[in-house]
Amino acid sequence: MAVVEEPHAPHAPVSSGAVSLPMGRGLFRVRGLSRVGRLARAGGRVAIALYCFVIALNLLKQGAAGVAMLLQAVAAHGFANLLGFGWLAAYVSLSGSPVATVSLGLLGGGALAAVEALGMINGSRLGASFIVLATGFAYYLRGGTRGRGVISMGILSMLTTATIYIPAMPLAVALLQAGWLDPVRFGSAAWTTSALDAAVGPVLRLIPPGIPTLMRFGAGYALLLVSFRLFDRALPRVDTGRLRHGHWGAWLAQPATMFALGLLVTSLTLSVSVSLSILVPLAARGIVGRTTVIPYIMGANITTFADTLFAALLIATPAAFTVVLAEMLAVTAVSLVVLLTMFGAYQRALLAANSAVAATKTRFALFVGALALAPLILLVL
């Protein structure tokens, strides 16, 4: 008698379906938990960074008297001297944002007048652009066929910042001195101040009262750098690799879109040094060129004040907000005038200056040397 084997019911498909569905869900859960974990870690870093940031602002205000004595010792006062001081401080800290925040702390502590704080903020931005130039030079030393293009990013960063900020400086000073922005002054609300005092007060009260003011200032400055570092690690990264493909090339060729991209990237990274340094690998890969980078730098130089404006709101000094607002309005006004009315001529002038500076190693060395000496000259004027 023949044995008729029953066909095995589709065990494999059923088994496969029974196993794959839980595995799929498991993978989804793992990935979901991983994403949640990353967000939680980023949120934790932001919370710690904010806490350190607020403590640092308080320490900077407490140490303002010591810095005031130091500035008096070197006879540094007025807009030009503080412009050089902020410029040099940005070199030391390798970033402009902490220096701009320090200027507000000194303003809140009475060590600086509003115009002097404005000068220090402008100096911090010029110093930050020089850091991008140094980054480009370091990248060039690593070798590669696009070394000159990388150097050009640094030169154009410095030239663009200087040519926008120099005409914006007298405009910002005029806005401050005329008092036109006084009606829109903002400071910390009473409940915000109380909440912040309750949060950081216990830590600040642990500091012995006999500690010199300059030591308090130094501790505040170090903590401020830590907070910016934590912010940098928590905030999203910009994937430059995606810019290599698709229709990005045509999009990046438009001045208006590059200007908007500069606004966006700097608002995400909260650092003009970081957002402009992104240009270095992009230039090395040939993704952006000298003709497209100028409007990006112009946009970045506006939203770089986002973190400084936030610091101004935390300081219980309404003039701090006014100083930052005056600077932002002045830089925005000059940038828009250039972008909308004379961008072609402006771009050609900067590219010609860039070519002249980068033509020989001697010219480039003289350019870098002049930038290194400029803040020292301003400081001793």
Short mmCIF file of C-alpha atoms in Angstrom, two decimals:
data_model
loop_
_atom_site.label_atom_id
_atom_site.label_comp_id
_atom_site.label_asym_id
_atom_site.label_seq_id
_atom_site.Cartn_x
_atom_site.Cartn_y
_atom_site.Cartn_z
CA MET A 1 0.00 0.00 0.00
CA ALA A 2 1.36 3.27 -0.99
CA VAL A 3 2.08 5.66 1.67
CA VAL A 4 0.74 9.05 0.90
CA GLU A 5 2.67 11.74 2.64
CA GLU A 6 0.73 14.70 3.65
CA PRO A 7 2.28 17.77 2.29
CA HIS A 8 3.91 19.64 5.00
CA ALA A 9 1.80 22.59 5.55
CA PRO A 10 3.68 25.67 4.87
CA HIS A 11 5.72 25.43 8.04
CA ALA A 12 8.51 27.51 6.65
CA PRO A 13 6.33 30.42 5.64
CA VAL A 14 4.30 30.27 8.83
CA SER A 15 7.40 29.87 10.88
CA SER A 16 9.05 32.64 8.97
CA GLY A 17 6.09 34.89 9.43
CA ALA A 18 5.78 34.03 13.11
CA VAL A 19 9.42 34.77 13.73
CA SER A 20 9.93 37.79 11.50
CA LEU A 21 7.04 39.76 12.88
CA PRO A 22 8.30 39.76 16.48
CA MET A 23 11.83 40.31 15.22
CA GLY A 24 10.65 43.24 13.17
CA ARG A 25 8.86 44.68 16.13
CA GLY A 26 11.87 43.96 18.29
CA LEU A 27 14.10 45.78 15.88
CA PHE A 28 11.65 48.65 15.86
CA ARG A 29 11.68 48.70 19.65
CA VAL A 30 15.46 48.58 19.77
CA ARG A 31 15.80 51.34 17.25
CA GLY A 32 13.09 53.33 18.97
CA LEU A 33 14.75 52.91 22.33
CA SER A 34 18.09 53.80 20.79
CA ARG A 35 16.61 56.98 19.33
CA VAL A 36 14.92 57.82 22.60
CA GLY A 37 18.17 57.17 24.42
CA ARG A 38 20.06 59.52 22.14
CA LEU A 39 17.43 62.22 22.59
CA ALA A 40 17.52 61.71 26.35
CA ARG A 41 21.30 62.03 26.41
CA ALA A 42 21.15 65.14 24.24
CA GLY A 43 18.46 66.62 26.50
CA GLY A 44 20.55 65.83 29.55
CA ARG A 45 23.58 67.56 28.05
CA VAL A 46 21.50 70.62 27.18
CA ALA A 47 20.10 70.77 30.73
CA ILE A 48 23.59 70.47 32.26
CA ALA A 49 24.94 73.01 29.78
CA LEU A 50 22.19 75.48 30.68
CA TYR A 51 22.88 75.00 34.38
CA CYS A 52 26.62 75.57 33.87
CA PHE A 53 25.82 78.53 31.62
CA VAL A 54 23.75 80.28 34.27
CA ILE A 55 26.33 79.65 37.00
CA ALA A 56 29.06 80.94 34.68
CA LEU A 57 27.11 84.16 34.01
CA ASN A 58 26.79 84.75 37.74
CA LEU A 59 30.50 84.14 38.32
CA LEU A 60 31.39 86.48 35.47
CA LYS A 61 29.28 89.24 37.01
CA GLN A 62 30.85 88.63 40.42
CA GLY A 63 34.33 88.81 38.89
CA ALA A 64 33.64 91.93 36.83
CA ALA A 65 35.26 94.19 39.43
CA GLY A 66 38.55 92.33 39.12
CA VAL A 67 38.49 92.61 35.32
CA ALA A 68 37.68 96.32 35.63
CA MET A 69 40.84 96.79 37.70
CA LEU A 70 42.82 94.83 35.11
CA LEU A 71 41.49 96.99 32.28
CA GLN A 72 42.35 100.12 34.26
CA ALA A 73 45.87 98.80 34.81
CA VAL A 74 46.42 98.50 31.05
CA ALA A 75 44.46 101.75 30.41
CA ALA A 76 41.92 99.92 28.27
CA HIS A 77 38.70 101.86 27.86
CA GLY A 78 36.42 102.95 25.07
CA PHE A 79 35.16 101.18 21.97
CA ALA A 80 38.52 100.67 20.17
CA ASN A 81 40.38 99.27 23.20
CA LEU A 82 37.60 96.81 24.00
CA LEU A 83 37.39 95.86 20.33
CA GLY A 84 41.03 94.74 20.54
CA PHE A 85 40.45 93.09 23.92
CA GLY A 86 37.55 91.00 22.59
CA TRP A 87 39.54 90.12 19.48
CA LEU A 88 42.47 88.82 21.53
CA ALA A 89 40.18 86.97 23.93
CA ALA A 90 38.61 85.12 20.99
CA TYR A 91 42.10 83.99 19.94
CA VAL A 92 42.74 82.64 23.43
CA SER A 93 39.44 80.78 23.74
CA LEU A 94 39.41 79.65 20.07
CA SER A 95 35.81 80.82 19.83
CA GLY A 96 33.92 84.09 19.64
CA SER A 97 30.66 83.16 21.38
CA PRO A 98 32.10 82.78 24.93
CA VAL A 99 33.83 86.16 24.61
CA ALA A 100 30.62 87.87 23.50
CA THR A 101 28.85 86.33 26.49
CA VAL A 102 31.65 87.51 28.80
CA SER A 103 31.15 91.07 27.56
CA LEU A 104 27.55 90.93 28.75
CA GLY A 105 28.66 89.59 32.12
CA LEU A 106 31.10 92.49 32.45
CA LEU A 107 28.36 94.90 31.42
CA GLY A 108 26.03 93.45 34.04
CA GLY A 109 28.77 93.66 36.68
CA GLY A 110 29.47 97.33 35.92
CA ALA A 111 32.97 96.79 34.48
CA LEU A 112 31.98 97.96 30.99
CA ALA A 113 29.73 100.62 29.54
CA ALA A 114 27.23 99.64 26.84
CA VAL A 115 29.40 100.97 23.99
CA GLU A 116 32.47 99.17 25.38
CA ALA A 117 30.52 95.89 25.57
CA LEU A 118 29.50 96.47 21.94
CA GLY A 119 33.17 96.88 20.99
CA MET A 120 34.11 93.65 22.77
CA ILE A 121 31.32 91.77 20.96
CA ASN A 122 32.57 93.01 17.58
CA GLY A 123 36.11 91.99 18.49
CA SER A 124 34.92 88.50 19.40
CA ARG A 125 33.45 88.04 15.92
CA LEU A 126 36.60 89.22 14.15
CA GLY A 127 38.63 86.83 16.30
CA ALA A 128 36.29 83.96 15.47
CA SER A 129 36.80 84.57 11.74
CA PHE A 130 40.57 84.47 12.21
CA ILE A 131 40.14 81.03 13.82
CA VAL A 132 38.50 79.83 10.59
CA LEU A 133 41.52 81.15 8.69
CA ALA A 134 43.81 79.18 11.02
CA THR A 135 41.63 76.08 10.54
CA GLY A 136 41.98 76.40 6.78
CA PHE A 137 45.75 76.77 7.07
CA ALA A 138 45.98 73.65 9.26
CA TYR A 139 43.87 71.74 6.73
CA TYR A 140 46.15 72.94 3.96
CA LEU A 141 49.23 71.64 5.81
CA ARG A 142 47.69 68.14 5.70
CA GLY A 143 48.20 68.18 1.96
CA GLY A 144 45.85 67.64 -0.94
CA THR A 145 45.27 69.08 -4.36
CA ARG A 146 42.75 71.67 -3.24
CA GLY A 147 44.94 73.42 -0.71
CA ARG A 148 44.54 76.87 -2.24
CA GLY A 149 40.75 76.53 -2.23
CA VAL A 150 40.84 75.63 1.46
CA ILE A 151 43.01 78.65 2.25
CA SER A 152 40.62 80.83 0.27
CA MET A 153 37.76 79.85 2.59
CA GLY A 154 39.70 81.25 5.54
CA ILE A 155 40.71 84.43 3.74
CA LEU A 156 37.19 85.07 2.45
CA SER A 157 35.75 84.42 5.91
CA MET A 158 37.97 87.11 7.39
CA LEU A 159 37.46 89.57 4.53
CA THR A 160 33.67 89.13 4.48
CA THR A 161 33.34 89.53 8.24
CA ALA A 162 35.57 92.60 8.32
CA THR A 163 33.89 94.35 5.39
CA ILE A 164 30.42 93.81 6.88
CA TYR A 165 31.23 94.49 10.53
CA ILE A 166 33.37 97.61 10.04
CA PRO A 167 30.53 99.65 8.47
CA ALA A 168 28.05 98.05 10.89
CA MET A 169 30.03 99.20 13.96
CA PRO A 170 29.27 102.96 13.70
CA LEU A 171 25.65 102.15 12.88
CA ALA A 172 25.33 100.01 16.03
CA VAL A 173 27.01 102.71 18.15
CA ALA A 174 24.63 105.32 16.73
CA LEU A 175 21.62 103.12 17.57
CA LEU A 176 22.85 102.79 21.16
CA GLN A 177 23.72 106.43 21.70
CA ALA A 178 20.53 107.73 20.09
CA GLY A 179 18.44 105.66 22.48
CA TRP A 180 16.08 104.50 19.74
CA LEU A 181 16.12 100.93 21.01
CA ASP A 182 15.55 101.77 24.69
CA PRO A 183 11.77 101.18 24.46
CA VAL A 184 12.37 97.55 23.41
CA ARG A 185 14.69 96.66 26.27
CA PHE A 186 14.15 93.28 27.86
CA GLY A 187 15.59 91.68 30.94
CA SER A 188 14.84 88.64 33.04
CA ALA A 189 11.29 88.49 34.34
CA ALA A 190 10.91 88.50 38.12
CA TRP A 191 9.73 84.89 38.22
CA THR A 192 12.57 83.82 35.91
CA THR A 193 15.13 85.53 38.10
CA SER A 194 13.66 83.90 41.20
CA ALA A 195 13.67 80.47 39.58
CA LEU A 196 17.26 80.85 38.44
CA ASP A 197 18.35 82.06 41.87
CA ALA A 198 16.65 79.07 43.47
CA ALA A 199 18.36 76.70 41.04
CA VAL A 200 21.93 78.02 41.16
CA GLY A 201 21.90 79.84 44.50
CA PRO A 202 22.89 76.79 46.58
CA VAL A 203 25.92 76.19 44.36
CA LEU A 204 27.00 79.84 44.38
CA ARG A 205 26.71 80.00 48.17
CA LEU A 206 29.26 77.19 48.43
CA ILE A 207 31.94 79.55 47.07
CA PRO A 208 33.91 81.11 49.96
CA PRO A 209 33.43 84.89 50.05
CA GLY A 210 37.17 85.52 50.36
CA ILE A 211 38.01 84.25 46.86
CA PRO A 212 39.46 87.11 44.74
CA THR A 213 37.22 88.53 42.06
CA LEU A 214 39.63 87.64 39.25
CA MET A 215 39.58 84.00 40.35
CA ARG A 216 35.78 84.08 40.26
CA PHE A 217 35.94 85.53 36.77
CA GLY A 218 38.43 82.86 35.66
CA ALA A 219 36.24 80.09 37.07
CA GLY A 220 33.21 81.56 35.34
CA TYR A 221 35.04 81.78 32.03
CA ALA A 222 36.23 78.16 32.28
CA LEU A 223 32.71 77.00 33.14
CA LEU A 224 31.36 79.02 30.23
CA LEU A 225 33.67 77.15 27.83
CA VAL A 226 32.47 73.86 29.33
CA SER A 227 28.83 74.83 28.78
CA PHE A 228 29.47 75.74 25.14
CA ARG A 229 31.25 72.42 24.68
CA LEU A 230 28.24 70.58 26.09
CA PHE A 231 25.90 72.53 23.81
CA ASP A 232 28.07 71.64 20.84
CA ARG A 233 27.92 67.92 21.66
CA ALA A 234 24.15 67.97 22.13
CA LEU A 235 23.16 69.92 19.05
CA PRO A 236 22.61 68.28 15.64
CA ARG A 237 25.49 67.66 13.26
CA VAL A 238 25.53 68.85 9.69
CA ASP A 239 26.15 65.98 7.27
CA THR A 240 28.36 67.52 4.60
CA GLY A 241 28.46 64.23 2.68
CA ARG A 242 24.86 64.63 1.52
CA LEU A 243 25.80 67.82 -0.24
CA ARG A 244 27.85 65.88 -2.80
CA HIS A 245 24.92 64.38 -4.69
CA GLY A 246 21.69 65.29 -6.42
CA HIS A 247 20.60 68.81 -7.24
CA TRP A 248 22.51 70.44 -4.37
CA GLY A 249 25.07 71.97 -6.73
CA ALA A 250 22.53 74.22 -8.46
CA TRP A 251 20.90 75.09 -5.14
CA LEU A 252 24.23 76.06 -3.58
CA ALA A 253 25.03 78.34 -6.50
CA GLN A 254 22.28 80.81 -5.54
CA PRO A 255 23.40 83.70 -3.29
CA ALA A 256 20.01 83.95 -1.56
CA THR A 257 19.91 80.25 -0.67
CA MET A 258 23.52 80.27 0.54
CA PHE A 259 22.68 83.28 2.70
CA ALA A 260 19.71 81.37 4.16
CA LEU A 261 21.89 78.28 4.66
CA GLY A 262 24.40 80.35 6.62
CA LEU A 263 21.57 81.65 8.80
CA LEU A 264 20.26 78.11 9.41
CA VAL A 265 23.51 76.26 10.07
CA THR A 266 24.79 78.87 12.53
CA SER A 267 21.48 78.94 14.37
CA LEU A 268 21.79 75.14 14.80
CA THR A 269 25.44 75.06 15.83
CA LEU A 270 25.29 78.30 17.89
CA SER A 271 28.87 79.04 16.82
CA VAL A 272 30.08 80.99 13.82
CA SER A 273 33.48 79.31 14.20
CA VAL A 274 31.86 75.88 13.83
CA SER A 275 29.51 76.83 10.98
CA LEU A 276 32.26 78.58 9.02
CA SER A 277 34.76 75.80 9.70
CA ILE A 278 32.28 73.46 7.96
CA LEU A 279 33.29 75.28 4.78
CA VAL A 280 36.83 73.90 5.00
CA PRO A 281 36.03 70.23 4.18
CA LEU A 282 33.37 71.35 1.70
CA ALA A 283 35.97 73.41 -0.12
CA ALA A 284 38.49 70.57 0.01
CA ARG A 285 35.96 68.26 -1.71
CA GLY A 286 35.03 70.86 -4.28
CA ILE A 287 31.42 71.11 -3.06
CA VAL A 288 31.53 74.86 -2.55
CA GLY A 289 33.76 77.39 -4.21
CA ARG A 290 34.86 80.95 -3.66
CA THR A 291 31.96 82.35 -5.67
CA THR A 292 29.28 80.73 -3.50
CA VAL A 293 30.73 81.01 -0.01
CA ILE A 294 30.45 84.77 0.56
CA PRO A 295 26.65 84.95 1.12
CA TYR A 296 26.89 81.91 3.44
CA ILE A 297 29.38 83.79 5.62
CA MET A 298 27.14 86.87 5.60
CA GLY A 299 24.20 84.84 6.88
CA ALA A 300 26.30 83.06 9.49
CA ASN A 301 27.50 86.39 10.87
CA ILE A 302 23.91 87.33 11.76
CA THR A 303 22.54 84.25 13.53
CA THR A 304 25.79 83.81 15.44
CA PHE A 305 24.23 86.24 17.94
CA ALA A 306 21.49 83.75 18.91
CA ASP A 307 23.37 82.46 21.96
CA THR A 308 24.49 85.97 22.93
CA LEU A 309 20.90 87.19 22.77
CA PHE A 310 19.86 84.30 25.01
CA ALA A 311 22.57 85.26 27.49
CA ALA A 312 21.34 88.86 27.43
CA LEU A 313 17.87 87.69 28.48
CA LEU A 314 19.33 85.82 31.47
CA ILE A 315 21.28 88.80 32.77
CA ALA A 316 19.26 91.15 34.96
CA THR A 317 20.55 94.15 32.99
CA PRO A 318 18.16 95.51 30.35
CA ALA A 319 21.05 97.28 28.56
CA ALA A 320 22.55 93.87 27.71
CA PHE A 321 19.63 93.00 25.44
CA THR A 322 19.80 96.45 23.82
CA VAL A 323 23.49 96.07 23.01
CA VAL A 324 22.99 92.70 21.29
CA LEU A 325 19.89 93.91 19.46
CA ALA A 326 21.73 96.99 18.16
CA GLU A 327 24.56 94.81 16.85
CA MET A 328 22.19 92.33 15.17
CA LEU A 329 20.18 95.08 13.49
CA ALA A 330 23.29 96.86 12.25
CA VAL A 331 24.90 93.71 10.82
CA THR A 332 21.61 92.61 9.25
CA ALA A 333 21.04 96.02 7.65
CA VAL A 334 24.52 96.19 6.12
CA SER A 335 24.31 92.56 4.93
CA LEU A 336 20.95 93.06 3.23
CA VAL A 337 22.07 96.28 1.53
CA VAL A 338 25.11 94.49 0.12
CA LEU A 339 23.17 91.36 -0.86
CA LEU A 340 20.29 93.19 -2.56
CA THR A 341 21.97 96.19 -4.19
CA MET A 342 25.66 95.57 -4.86
CA PHE A 343 26.42 91.90 -4.37
CA GLY A 344 28.06 91.39 -7.77
CA ALA A 345 30.57 94.21 -7.31
CA TYR A 346 31.13 93.25 -3.67
CA GLN A 347 31.82 89.64 -4.59
CA ARG A 348 34.26 90.61 -7.34
CA ALA A 349 36.14 92.93 -4.96
CA LEU A 350 36.50 90.24 -2.29
CA LEU A 351 37.59 87.62 -4.82
CA ALA A 352 40.22 90.00 -6.20
CA ALA A 353 41.50 90.70 -2.67
CA ASN A 354 41.54 86.98 -1.95
CA SER A 355 43.57 86.26 -5.07
CA ALA A 356 46.05 89.00 -4.17
CA VAL A 357 46.54 87.68 -0.63
CA ALA A 358 46.82 84.03 -1.67
CA ALA A 359 49.11 84.70 -4.65
CA THR A 360 52.33 84.04 -2.71
CA LYS A 361 53.29 82.57 0.64
CA THR A 362 54.89 85.89 1.60
CA ARG A 363 51.67 87.85 1.06
CA PHE A 364 49.67 85.27 2.96
CA ALA A 365 52.14 85.35 5.87
CA LEU A 366 51.97 89.17 5.95
CA PHE A 367 48.17 89.00 5.94
CA VAL A 368 48.10 86.59 8.88
CA GLY A 369 50.73 88.63 10.73
CA ALA A 370 48.74 91.83 10.28
CA LEU A 371 45.65 90.13 11.67
CA ALA A 372 47.63 88.88 14.65
CA LEU A 373 48.95 92.39 15.41
CA ALA A 374 45.69 94.30 14.76
CA PRO A 375 44.02 93.54 18.13
CA LEU A 376 47.21 94.39 20.03
CA ILE A 377 47.38 97.76 18.28
CA LEU A 378 43.73 98.45 19.07
CA LEU A 379 44.26 97.49 22.70
CA VAL A 380 47.10 99.99 23.25
CA LEU A 381 45.67 102.89 21.26
#
